[in-house]
PDB file of C-alpha atoms in Angstrom:
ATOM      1  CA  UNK A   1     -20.293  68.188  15.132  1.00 58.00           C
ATOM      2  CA  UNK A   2     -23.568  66.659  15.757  1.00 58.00           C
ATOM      3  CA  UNK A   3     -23.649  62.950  14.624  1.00 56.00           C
ATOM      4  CA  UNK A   4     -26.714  62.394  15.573  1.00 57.00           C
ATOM      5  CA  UNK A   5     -30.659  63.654  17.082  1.00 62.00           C
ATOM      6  CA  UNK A   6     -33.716  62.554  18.492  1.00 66.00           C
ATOM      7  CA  UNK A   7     -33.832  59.537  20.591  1.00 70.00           C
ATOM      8  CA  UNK A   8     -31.844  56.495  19.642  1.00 67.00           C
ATOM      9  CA  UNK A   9     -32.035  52.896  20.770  1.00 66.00           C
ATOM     10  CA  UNK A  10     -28.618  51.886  22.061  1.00 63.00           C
ATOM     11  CA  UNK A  11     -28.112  54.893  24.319  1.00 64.00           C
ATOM     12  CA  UNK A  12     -31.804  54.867  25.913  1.00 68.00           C
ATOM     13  CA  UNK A  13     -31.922  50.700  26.046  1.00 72.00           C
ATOM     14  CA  UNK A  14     -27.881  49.488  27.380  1.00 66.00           C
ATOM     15  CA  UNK A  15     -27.227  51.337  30.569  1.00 70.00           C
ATOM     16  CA  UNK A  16     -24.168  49.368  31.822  1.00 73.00           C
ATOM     17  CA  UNK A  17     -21.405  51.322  30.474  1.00 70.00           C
ATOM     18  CA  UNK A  18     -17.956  50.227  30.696  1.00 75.00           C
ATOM     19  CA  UNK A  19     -15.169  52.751  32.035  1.00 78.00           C
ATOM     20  CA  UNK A  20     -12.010  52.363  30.636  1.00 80.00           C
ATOM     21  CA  UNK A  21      -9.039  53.762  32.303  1.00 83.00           C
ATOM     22  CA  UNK A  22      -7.330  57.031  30.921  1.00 85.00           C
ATOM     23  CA  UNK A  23      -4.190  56.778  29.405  1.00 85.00           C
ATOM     24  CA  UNK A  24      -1.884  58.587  31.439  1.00 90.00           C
ATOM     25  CA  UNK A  25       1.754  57.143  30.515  1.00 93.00           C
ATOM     26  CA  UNK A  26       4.163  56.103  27.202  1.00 95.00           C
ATOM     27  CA  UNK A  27       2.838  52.775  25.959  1.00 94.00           C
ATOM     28  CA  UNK A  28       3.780  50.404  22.836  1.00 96.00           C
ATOM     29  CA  UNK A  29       1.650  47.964  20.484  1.00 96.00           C
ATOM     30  CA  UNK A  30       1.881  46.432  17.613  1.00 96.00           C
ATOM     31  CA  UNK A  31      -1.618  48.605  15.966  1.00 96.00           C
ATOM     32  CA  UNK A  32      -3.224  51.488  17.836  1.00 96.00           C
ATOM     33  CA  UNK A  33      -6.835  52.287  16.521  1.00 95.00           C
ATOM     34  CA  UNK A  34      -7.901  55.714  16.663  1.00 94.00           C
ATOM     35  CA  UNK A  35     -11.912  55.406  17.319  1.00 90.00           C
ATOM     36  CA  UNK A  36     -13.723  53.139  19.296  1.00 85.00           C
ATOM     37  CA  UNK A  37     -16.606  53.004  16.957  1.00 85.00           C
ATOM     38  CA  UNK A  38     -18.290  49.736  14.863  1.00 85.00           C
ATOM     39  CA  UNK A  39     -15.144  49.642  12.525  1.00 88.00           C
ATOM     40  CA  UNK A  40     -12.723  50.292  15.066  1.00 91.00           C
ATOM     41  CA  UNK A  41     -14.262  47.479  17.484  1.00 88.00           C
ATOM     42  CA  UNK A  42     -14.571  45.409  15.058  1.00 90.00           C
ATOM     43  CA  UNK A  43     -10.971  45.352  13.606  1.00 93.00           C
ATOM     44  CA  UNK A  44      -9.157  45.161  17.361  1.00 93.00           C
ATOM     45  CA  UNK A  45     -11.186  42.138  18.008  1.00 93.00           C
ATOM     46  CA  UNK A  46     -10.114  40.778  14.641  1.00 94.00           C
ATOM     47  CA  UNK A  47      -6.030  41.665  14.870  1.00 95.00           C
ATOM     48  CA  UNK A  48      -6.116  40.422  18.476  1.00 93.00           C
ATOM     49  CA  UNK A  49      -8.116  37.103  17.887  1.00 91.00           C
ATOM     50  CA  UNK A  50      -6.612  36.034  14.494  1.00 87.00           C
ATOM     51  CA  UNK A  51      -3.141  37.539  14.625  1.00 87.00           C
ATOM     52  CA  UNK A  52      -2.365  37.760  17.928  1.00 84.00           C
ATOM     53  CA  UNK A  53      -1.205  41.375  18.177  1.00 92.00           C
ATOM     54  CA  UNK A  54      -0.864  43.866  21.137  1.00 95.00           C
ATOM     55  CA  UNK A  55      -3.557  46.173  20.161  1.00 95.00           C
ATOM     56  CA  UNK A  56      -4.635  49.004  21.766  1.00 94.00           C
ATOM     57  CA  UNK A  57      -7.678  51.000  20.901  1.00 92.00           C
ATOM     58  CA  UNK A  58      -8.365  54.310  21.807  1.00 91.00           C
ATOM     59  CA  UNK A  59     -11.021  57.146  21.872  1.00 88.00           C
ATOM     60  CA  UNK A  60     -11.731  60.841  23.177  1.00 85.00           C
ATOM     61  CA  UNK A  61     -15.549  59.400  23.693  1.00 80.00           C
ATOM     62  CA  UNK A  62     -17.103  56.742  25.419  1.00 74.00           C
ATOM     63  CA  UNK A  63     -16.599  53.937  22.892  1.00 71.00           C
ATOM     64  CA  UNK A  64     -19.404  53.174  20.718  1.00 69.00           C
ATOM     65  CA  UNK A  65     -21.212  56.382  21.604  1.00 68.00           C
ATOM     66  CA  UNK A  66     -20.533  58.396  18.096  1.00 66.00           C
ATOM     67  CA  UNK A  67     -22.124  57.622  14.495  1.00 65.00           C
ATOM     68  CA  UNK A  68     -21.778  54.059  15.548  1.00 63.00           C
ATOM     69  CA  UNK A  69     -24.700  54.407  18.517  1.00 62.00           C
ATOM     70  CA  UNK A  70     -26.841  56.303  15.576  1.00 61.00           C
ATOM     71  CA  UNK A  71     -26.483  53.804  12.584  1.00 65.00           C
ATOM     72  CA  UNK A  72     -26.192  50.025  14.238  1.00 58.00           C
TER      73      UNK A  72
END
């Protein structure tokens, strides 16, 4: 699926990209978000600031790089 086309902002302008280690083992959390997008981002940062829950976010992308890189 292609989410998005020509040139976009983010991508071309922020070149210091995070790496984020692969999961590789059996882990536990409280929530696990499936998609590293705006909305996914967005809600970790709120469960782990206001409630103070092990959350772990996850994605098959680099995180942000989807719809979200397109549309913010």
């Amino acid at each position: 699926m292609n989410l998005h086309n020509g040139q976009l902002y983010w991508p071309e302008t922020y070149t210091d990209h995070i790496q984020y280690p692969q999961l590789e083992e059996n882990i536990t959390c409280d929530v696990l978000i499936v998609g590293g997008g705006m909305s996914g981002a967005l809600c970790a940062h709120v469960l782990r600031q206001e409630k103070e829950l092990d959350v772990v976010l996850i994605d098959r992308r680099k995180p942000g790089s989807g719809s979200s890189s397109a549309n913010s």
